mmCIF file of N, CA and C in Angstrom:
data_model
loop_
_atom_site.group_PDB
_atom_site.id
_atom_site.type_symbol
_atom_site.label_atom_id
_atom_site.label_comp_id
_atom_site.label_asym_id
_atom_site.label_seq_id
_atom_site.Cartn_x
_atom_site.Cartn_y
_atom_site.Cartn_z
ATOM 1 N N MET A 1 122.105 118.358 69.108
ATOM 2 C CA MET A 1 123.293 117.783 69.703
ATOM 3 C C MET A 1 123.753 116.626 68.827
ATOM 4 N N ALA A 2 125.037 116.569 68.589
ATOM 5 C CA ALA A 2 125.614 115.525 67.739
ATOM 6 C C ALA A 2 125.599 114.186 68.463
ATOM 7 N N VAL A 3 125.608 113.124 67.684
ATOM 8 C CA VAL A 3 125.604 111.768 68.231
ATOM 9 C C VAL A 3 126.802 111.575 69.166
ATOM 10 N N LYS A 4 127.958 112.096 68.767
ATOM 11 C CA LYS A 4 129.155 111.969 69.596
ATOM 12 C C LYS A 4 128.933 112.623 70.955
ATOM 13 N N ASP A 5 128.300 113.798 70.961
ATOM 14 C CA ASP A 5 128.017 114.504 72.218
ATOM 15 C C ASP A 5 127.033 113.721 73.082
ATOM 16 N N LEU A 6 126.050 113.105 72.459
ATOM 17 C CA LEU A 6 125.081 112.302 73.203
ATOM 18 C C LEU A 6 125.749 111.085 73.842
ATOM 19 N N ILE A 7 126.632 110.460 73.103
ATOM 20 C CA ILE A 7 127.358 109.301 73.634
ATOM 21 C C ILE A 7 128.243 109.731 74.803
ATOM 22 N N THR A 8 128.940 110.853 74.655
ATOM 23 C CA THR A 8 129.794 111.375 75.723
ATOM 24 C C THR A 8 128.963 111.688 76.964
ATOM 25 N N GLU A 9 127.822 112.322 76.761
ATOM 26 C CA GLU A 9 126.934 112.658 77.871
ATOM 27 C C GLU A 9 126.424 111.390 78.560
ATOM 28 N N GLN A 10 126.028 110.404 77.779
ATOM 29 C CA GLN A 10 125.516 109.154 78.336
ATOM 30 C C GLN A 10 126.591 108.448 79.158
ATOM 31 N N ARG A 11 127.805 108.400 78.647
ATOM 32 C CA ARG A 11 128.914 107.773 79.380
ATOM 33 C C ARG A 11 129.177 108.520 80.691
ATOM 34 N N PHE A 12 129.146 109.838 80.617
ATOM 35 C CA PHE A 12 129.361 110.638 81.818
ATOM 36 C C PHE A 12 128.296 110.330 82.870
ATOM 37 N N LEU A 13 127.034 110.296 82.447
ATOM 38 C CA LEU A 13 125.948 110.013 83.383
ATOM 39 C C LEU A 13 126.059 108.602 83.965
ATOM 40 N N GLU A 14 126.490 107.658 83.161
ATOM 41 C CA GLU A 14 126.709 106.297 83.659
ATOM 42 C C GLU A 14 127.824 106.284 84.705
ATOM 43 N N ASP A 15 128.888 107.065 84.453
ATOM 44 C CA ASP A 15 129.976 107.159 85.425
ATOM 45 C C ASP A 15 129.499 107.810 86.719
ATOM 46 N N VAL A 16 128.651 108.819 86.602
ATOM 47 C CA VAL A 16 128.088 109.475 87.785
ATOM 48 C C VAL A 16 127.264 108.472 88.592
ATOM 49 N N GLU A 17 126.400 107.724 87.926
ATOM 50 C CA GLU A 17 125.576 106.721 88.609
ATOM 51 C C GLU A 17 126.438 105.671 89.292
ATOM 52 N N ARG A 18 127.469 105.229 88.625
ATOM 53 C CA ARG A 18 128.384 104.239 89.206
ATOM 54 C C ARG A 18 129.085 104.834 90.432
ATOM 55 N N GLY A 19 129.499 106.092 90.342
ATOM 56 C CA GLY A 19 130.145 106.757 91.473
ATOM 57 C C GLY A 19 129.206 106.913 92.659
ATOM 58 N N ILE A 20 127.957 107.264 92.386
ATOM 59 C CA ILE A 20 126.958 107.399 93.447
ATOM 60 C C ILE A 20 126.723 106.045 94.098
ATOM 61 N N ARG A 21 126.597 105.013 93.287
ATOM 62 C CA ARG A 21 126.377 103.670 93.835
ATOM 63 C C ARG A 21 127.557 103.243 94.695
ATOM 64 N N ASP A 22 128.763 103.444 94.208
ATOM 65 C CA ASP A 22 129.955 103.058 94.968
ATOM 66 C C ASP A 22 130.045 103.828 96.288
ATOM 67 N N ALA A 23 129.758 105.131 96.246
ATOM 68 C CA ALA A 23 129.798 105.942 97.467
ATOM 69 C C ALA A 23 128.759 105.455 98.469
ATOM 70 N N ASN A 24 127.549 105.196 98.000
ATOM 71 C CA ASN A 24 126.498 104.705 98.889
ATOM 72 C C ASN A 24 126.849 103.346 99.461
ATOM 73 N N LEU A 25 127.369 102.459 98.636
ATOM 74 C CA LEU A 25 127.771 101.135 99.117
ATOM 75 C C LEU A 25 128.803 101.259 100.234
ATOM 76 N N GLU A 26 129.815 102.044 100.000
ATOM 77 C CA GLU A 26 130.889 102.190 100.977
ATOM 78 C C GLU A 26 130.381 102.772 102.288
ATOM 79 N N VAL A 27 129.643 103.848 102.207
ATOM 80 C CA VAL A 27 129.193 104.548 103.413
ATOM 81 C C VAL A 27 128.119 103.754 104.159
ATOM 82 N N ILE A 28 127.141 103.238 103.447
ATOM 83 C CA ILE A 28 126.044 102.515 104.102
ATOM 84 C C ILE A 28 126.542 101.207 104.691
ATOM 85 N N HIS A 29 127.427 100.517 104.012
ATOM 86 C CA HIS A 29 127.953 99.241 104.527
ATOM 87 C C HIS A 29 128.700 99.437 105.837
ATOM 88 N N GLN A 30 129.285 100.617 106.045
ATOM 89 C CA GLN A 30 129.981 100.902 107.293
ATOM 90 C C GLN A 30 129.007 101.045 108.464
ATOM 91 N N ARG A 31 127.758 101.375 108.174
ATOM 92 C CA ARG A 31 126.799 101.670 109.241
ATOM 93 C C ARG A 31 125.712 100.627 109.428
ATOM 94 N N LEU A 32 125.411 99.867 108.391
ATOM 95 C CA LEU A 32 124.320 98.896 108.484
ATOM 96 C C LEU A 32 124.816 97.477 108.301
ATOM 97 N N SER A 33 124.277 96.600 109.113
ATOM 98 C CA SER A 33 124.496 95.171 108.907
ATOM 99 C C SER A 33 123.692 94.750 107.688
ATOM 100 N N PRO A 34 123.994 93.592 107.123
ATOM 101 C CA PRO A 34 123.171 93.118 106.004
ATOM 102 C C PRO A 34 121.690 93.087 106.399
ATOM 103 N N ILE A 35 120.832 93.469 105.474
ATOM 104 C CA ILE A 35 119.397 93.536 105.717
ATOM 105 C C ILE A 35 118.794 92.149 105.504
ATOM 106 N N THR A 36 118.051 91.718 106.505
ATOM 107 C CA THR A 36 117.349 90.432 106.437
ATOM 108 C C THR A 36 115.889 90.670 106.811
ATOM 109 N N MET A 37 115.068 89.694 106.572
ATOM 110 C CA MET A 37 113.672 89.803 107.013
ATOM 111 C C MET A 37 113.618 89.929 108.535
ATOM 112 N N GLU A 38 114.522 89.249 109.201
ATOM 113 C CA GLU A 38 114.549 89.270 110.668
ATOM 114 C C GLU A 38 114.813 90.668 111.226
ATOM 115 N N ASN A 39 115.737 91.428 110.614
ATOM 116 C CA ASN A 39 115.999 92.766 111.139
ATOM 117 C C ASN A 39 115.185 93.854 110.441
ATOM 118 N N LEU A 40 114.545 93.518 109.334
ATOM 119 C CA LEU A 40 113.698 94.485 108.644
ATOM 120 C C LEU A 40 112.291 94.568 109.251
ATOM 121 N N MET A 41 111.744 93.435 109.643
ATOM 122 C CA MET A 41 110.358 93.419 110.121
ATOM 123 C C MET A 41 110.123 94.234 111.389
ATOM 124 N N PRO A 42 111.035 94.278 112.347
ATOM 125 C CA PRO A 42 110.795 95.170 113.485
ATOM 126 C C PRO A 42 110.715 96.640 113.059
ATOM 127 N N PHE A 43 111.502 97.022 112.082
ATOM 128 C CA PHE A 43 111.445 98.377 111.533
ATOM 129 C C PHE A 43 110.078 98.620 110.900
ATOM 130 N N ALA A 44 109.640 97.695 110.057
ATOM 131 C CA ALA A 44 108.330 97.825 109.402
ATOM 132 C C ALA A 44 107.210 97.864 110.438
ATOM 133 N N THR A 45 107.327 97.063 111.476
ATOM 134 C CA THR A 45 106.312 97.045 112.530
ATOM 135 C C THR A 45 106.288 98.370 113.288
ATOM 136 N N SER A 46 107.449 98.944 113.523
ATOM 137 C CA SER A 46 107.510 100.247 114.185
ATOM 138 C C SER A 46 106.806 101.324 113.361
ATOM 139 N N VAL A 47 107.016 101.289 112.057
ATOM 140 C CA VAL A 47 106.336 102.245 111.177
ATOM 141 C C VAL A 47 104.829 102.022 111.247
ATOM 142 N N ALA A 48 104.404 100.774 111.253
ATOM 143 C CA ALA A 48 102.976 100.463 111.341
ATOM 144 C C ALA A 48 102.390 100.973 112.657
ATOM 145 N N ARG A 49 103.130 100.815 113.754
ATOM 146 C CA ARG A 49 102.644 101.316 115.047
ATOM 147 C C ARG A 49 102.486 102.832 115.033
ATOM 148 N N LEU A 50 103.462 103.519 114.463
ATOM 149 C CA LEU A 50 103.378 104.980 114.390
ATOM 150 C C LEU A 50 102.225 105.422 113.495
ATOM 151 N N ARG A 51 102.012 104.709 112.402
ATOM 152 C CA ARG A 51 100.869 105.003 111.537
ATOM 153 C C ARG A 51 99.568 104.814 112.311
ATOM 154 N N ALA A 52 99.476 103.721 113.052
ATOM 155 C CA ALA A 52 98.265 103.432 113.828
ATOM 156 C C ALA A 52 98.027 104.508 114.884
ATOM 157 N N ARG A 53 99.091 104.948 115.579
ATOM 158 C CA ARG A 53 98.929 106.012 116.583
ATOM 159 C C ARG A 53 98.430 107.299 115.952
ATOM 160 N N TYR A 54 98.991 107.630 114.808
ATOM 161 C CA TYR A 54 98.574 108.850 114.103
ATOM 162 C C TYR A 54 97.105 108.759 113.699
ATOM 163 N N LEU A 55 96.710 107.647 113.104
ATOM 164 C CA LEU A 55 95.317 107.483 112.678
ATOM 165 C C LEU A 55 94.375 107.436 113.877
ATOM 166 N N GLU A 56 94.800 106.760 114.934
ATOM 167 C CA GLU A 56 93.990 106.702 116.152
ATOM 168 C C GLU A 56 93.758 108.107 116.709
ATOM 169 N N ALA A 57 94.813 108.916 116.737
ATOM 170 C CA ALA A 57 94.687 110.285 117.222
ATOM 171 C C ALA A 57 93.746 111.097 116.332
ATOM 172 N N ALA A 58 93.859 110.919 115.030
ATOM 173 C CA ALA A 58 92.986 111.651 114.113
ATOM 174 C C ALA A 58 91.529 111.261 114.323
ATOM 175 N N PHE A 59 91.267 109.974 114.484
ATOM 176 C CA PHE A 59 89.889 109.536 114.720
ATOM 177 C C PHE A 59 89.379 110.013 116.071
ATOM 178 N N LYS A 60 90.243 110.010 117.071
ATOM 179 C CA LYS A 60 89.840 110.480 118.395
ATOM 180 C C LYS A 60 89.364 111.925 118.308
ATOM 181 N N PHE A 61 90.087 112.724 117.566
ATOM 182 C CA PHE A 61 89.705 114.124 117.441
ATOM 183 C C PHE A 61 88.470 114.301 116.575
ATOM 184 N N SER A 62 88.320 113.447 115.586
ATOM 185 C CA SER A 62 87.149 113.566 114.710
ATOM 186 C C SER A 62 85.872 113.164 115.434
ATOM 187 N N GLU A 63 86.003 112.386 116.504
ATOM 188 C CA GLU A 63 84.828 111.959 117.260
ATOM 189 C C GLU A 63 84.296 113.060 118.179
ATOM 190 N N LYS A 64 85.050 114.121 118.325
ATOM 191 C CA LYS A 64 84.600 115.229 119.167
ATOM 192 C C LYS A 64 83.568 116.043 118.398
ATOM 193 N N SER A 65 82.334 115.641 118.500
ATOM 194 C CA SER A 65 81.286 116.308 117.728
ATOM 195 C C SER A 65 80.718 117.521 118.445
ATOM 196 N N THR A 66 81.165 117.773 119.671
ATOM 197 C CA THR A 66 80.594 118.885 120.421
ATOM 198 C C THR A 66 81.193 120.227 120.057
ATOM 199 N N SER A 67 82.370 120.240 119.439
ATOM 200 C CA SER A 67 82.948 121.530 119.045
ATOM 201 C C SER A 67 83.463 121.440 117.627
ATOM 202 N N ASP A 68 83.532 122.578 116.992
ATOM 203 C CA ASP A 68 83.974 122.631 115.602
ATOM 204 C C ASP A 68 85.490 122.715 115.458
ATOM 205 N N SER A 69 86.177 123.065 116.526
ATOM 206 C CA SER A 69 87.621 123.234 116.397
ATOM 207 C C SER A 69 88.345 122.496 117.508
ATOM 208 N N LEU A 70 89.583 122.199 117.226
ATOM 209 C CA LEU A 70 90.427 121.522 118.190
ATOM 210 C C LEU A 70 91.179 122.553 119.016
ATOM 211 N N GLU A 71 91.500 122.177 120.212
ATOM 212 C CA GLU A 71 92.335 123.018 121.062
ATOM 213 C C GLU A 71 93.766 122.955 120.559
ATOM 214 N N ASP A 72 94.549 123.974 120.887
ATOM 215 C CA ASP A 72 95.942 124.018 120.436
ATOM 216 C C ASP A 72 96.723 122.787 120.871
ATOM 217 N N ASP A 73 96.510 122.331 122.109
ATOM 218 C CA ASP A 73 97.249 121.165 122.573
ATOM 219 C C ASP A 73 96.830 119.903 121.820
ATOM 220 N N GLU A 74 95.584 119.832 121.396
ATOM 221 C CA GLU A 74 95.116 118.689 120.610
ATOM 222 C C GLU A 74 95.735 118.700 119.215
ATOM 223 N N ILE A 75 95.810 119.875 118.635
ATOM 224 C CA ILE A 75 96.437 120.007 117.315
ATOM 225 C C ILE A 75 97.909 119.642 117.407
ATOM 226 N N GLU A 76 98.569 120.100 118.461
ATOM 227 C CA GLU A 76 99.990 119.790 118.641
ATOM 228 C C GLU A 76 100.204 118.283 118.825
ATOM 229 N N GLU A 77 99.326 117.635 119.563
ATOM 230 C CA GLU A 77 99.441 116.184 119.748
ATOM 231 C C GLU A 77 99.289 115.457 118.413
ATOM 232 N N LEU A 78 98.301 115.857 117.637
ATOM 233 C CA LEU A 78 98.095 115.250 116.321
ATOM 234 C C LEU A 78 99.312 115.492 115.428
ATOM 235 N N ARG A 79 99.853 116.704 115.477
ATOM 236 C CA ARG A 79 101.036 117.048 114.678
ATOM 237 C C ARG A 79 102.232 116.173 115.081
ATOM 238 N N ARG A 80 102.438 115.961 116.367
ATOM 239 C CA ARG A 80 103.548 115.117 116.833
ATOM 240 C C ARG A 80 103.404 113.690 116.304
ATOM 241 N N HIS A 81 102.181 113.165 116.358
ATOM 242 C CA HIS A 81 101.954 111.812 115.838
ATOM 243 C C HIS A 81 102.220 111.751 114.334
ATOM 244 N N ARG A 82 101.767 112.770 113.615
ATOM 245 C CA ARG A 82 101.989 112.801 112.165
ATOM 246 C C ARG A 82 103.471 112.884 111.836
ATOM 247 N N MET A 83 104.173 113.766 112.519
ATOM 248 C CA MET A 83 105.597 113.940 112.232
ATOM 249 C C MET A 83 106.379 112.668 112.545
ATOM 250 N N ALA A 84 106.061 112.019 113.642
ATOM 251 C CA ALA A 84 106.757 110.776 113.986
ATOM 252 C C ALA A 84 106.502 109.721 112.919
ATOM 253 N N PHE A 85 105.242 109.582 112.507
ATOM 254 C CA PHE A 85 104.922 108.612 111.464
ATOM 255 C C PHE A 85 105.626 108.952 110.160
ATOM 256 N N GLU A 86 105.553 110.207 109.733
ATOM 257 C CA GLU A 86 106.146 110.591 108.455
ATOM 258 C C GLU A 86 107.662 110.398 108.450
ATOM 259 N N GLU A 87 108.321 110.708 109.546
ATOM 260 C CA GLU A 87 109.770 110.500 109.619
ATOM 261 C C GLU A 87 110.108 109.020 109.489
ATOM 262 N N ALA A 88 109.384 108.186 110.218
ATOM 263 C CA ALA A 88 109.635 106.747 110.155
ATOM 264 C C ALA A 88 109.316 106.199 108.768
ATOM 265 N N ARG A 89 108.206 106.637 108.194
ATOM 266 C CA ARG A 89 107.825 106.187 106.848
ATOM 267 C C ARG A 89 108.884 106.593 105.835
ATOM 268 N N ASP A 90 109.359 107.832 105.923
ATOM 269 C CA ASP A 90 110.378 108.303 104.984
ATOM 270 C C ASP A 90 111.681 107.524 105.145
ATOM 271 N N ALA A 91 112.029 107.192 106.381
ATOM 272 C CA ALA A 91 113.232 106.392 106.613
ATOM 273 C C ALA A 91 113.075 105.009 106.004
ATOM 274 N N PHE A 92 111.889 104.422 106.156
ATOM 275 C CA PHE A 92 111.648 103.100 105.581
ATOM 276 C C PHE A 92 111.723 103.168 104.057
ATOM 277 N N GLU A 93 111.156 104.212 103.481
ATOM 278 C CA GLU A 93 111.229 104.383 102.021
ATOM 279 C C GLU A 93 112.670 104.582 101.561
ATOM 280 N N ALA A 94 113.468 105.281 102.364
ATOM 281 C CA ALA A 94 114.883 105.456 102.026
ATOM 282 C C ALA A 94 115.596 104.108 102.027
ATOM 283 N N LEU A 95 115.236 103.259 102.971
ATOM 284 C CA LEU A 95 115.821 101.917 103.005
ATOM 285 C C LEU A 95 115.378 101.110 101.789
ATOM 286 N N ARG A 96 114.101 101.173 101.465
ATOM 287 C CA ARG A 96 113.617 100.454 100.275
ATOM 288 C C ARG A 96 114.345 100.920 99.018
ATOM 289 N N HIS A 97 114.541 102.223 98.908
ATOM 290 C CA HIS A 97 115.266 102.777 97.766
ATOM 291 C C HIS A 97 116.700 102.246 97.747
ATOM 292 N N ALA A 98 117.342 102.253 98.908
ATOM 293 C CA ALA A 98 118.715 101.755 98.999
ATOM 294 C C ALA A 98 118.792 100.283 98.609
ATOM 295 N N ILE A 99 117.796 99.507 99.025
ATOM 296 C CA ILE A 99 117.764 98.092 98.648
ATOM 297 C C ILE A 99 117.599 97.956 97.136
ATOM 298 N N SER A 100 116.657 98.706 96.572
ATOM 299 C CA SER A 100 116.385 98.582 95.133
ATOM 300 C C SER A 100 117.565 99.044 94.281
ATOM 301 N N ARG A 101 118.375 99.954 94.804
ATOM 302 C CA ARG A 101 119.533 100.443 94.066
ATOM 303 C C ARG A 101 120.793 99.630 94.342
ATOM 304 N N GLY A 102 120.683 98.656 95.234
ATOM 305 C CA GLY A 102 121.841 97.835 95.553
ATOM 306 C C GLY A 102 122.823 98.503 96.474
ATOM 307 N N TYR A 103 122.383 99.502 97.251
ATOM 308 C CA TYR A 103 123.269 100.218 98.151
ATOM 309 C C TYR A 103 123.528 99.467 99.461
ATOM 310 N N VAL A 104 122.669 98.516 99.777
ATOM 311 C CA VAL A 104 122.834 97.758 101.021
ATOM 312 C C VAL A 104 123.031 96.294 100.700
ATOM 313 N N GLU A 105 123.693 95.642 101.621
ATOM 314 C CA GLU A 105 123.916 94.212 101.459
ATOM 315 C C GLU A 105 122.693 93.473 102.013
ATOM 316 N N LEU A 106 122.243 92.485 101.290
ATOM 317 C CA LEU A 106 121.139 91.651 101.756
ATOM 318 C C LEU A 106 121.714 90.381 102.352
ATOM 319 N N GLY A 107 121.233 90.036 103.527
ATOM 320 C CA GLY A 107 121.685 88.829 104.184
ATOM 321 C C GLY A 107 120.633 87.761 104.119
ATOM 322 N N GLU A 108 120.960 86.629 104.649
ATOM 323 C CA GLU A 108 120.017 85.508 104.690
ATOM 324 C C GLU A 108 119.528 85.346 106.110
ATOM 325 N N ASP A 109 118.275 84.925 106.272
ATOM 326 C CA ASP A 109 117.719 84.671 107.605
ATOM 327 C C ASP A 109 118.141 83.315 108.095
#
């Protein structure tokens, strides 16, 4: 690829990144208030609670030494805890990504 083509490609990709950032800024700013430690920590605490419930459920089932397998309802309960935790964790990671990319406004406490 020629140098001119590489420069053109690089400029195009920079324009794409700028467009993505602008779109995210516009859309996210319409839905979220500025992020502060005050409004972020309850979210982080909720994720921690869901993680704790999931781990607690896993340990509860692991303590059942009398049988080798879990009942279907026990597996379903563990699955519900895992899914709730994973959804919350993924949402928190999406927020962290948005913060690191400058997609959200940061406020002051």
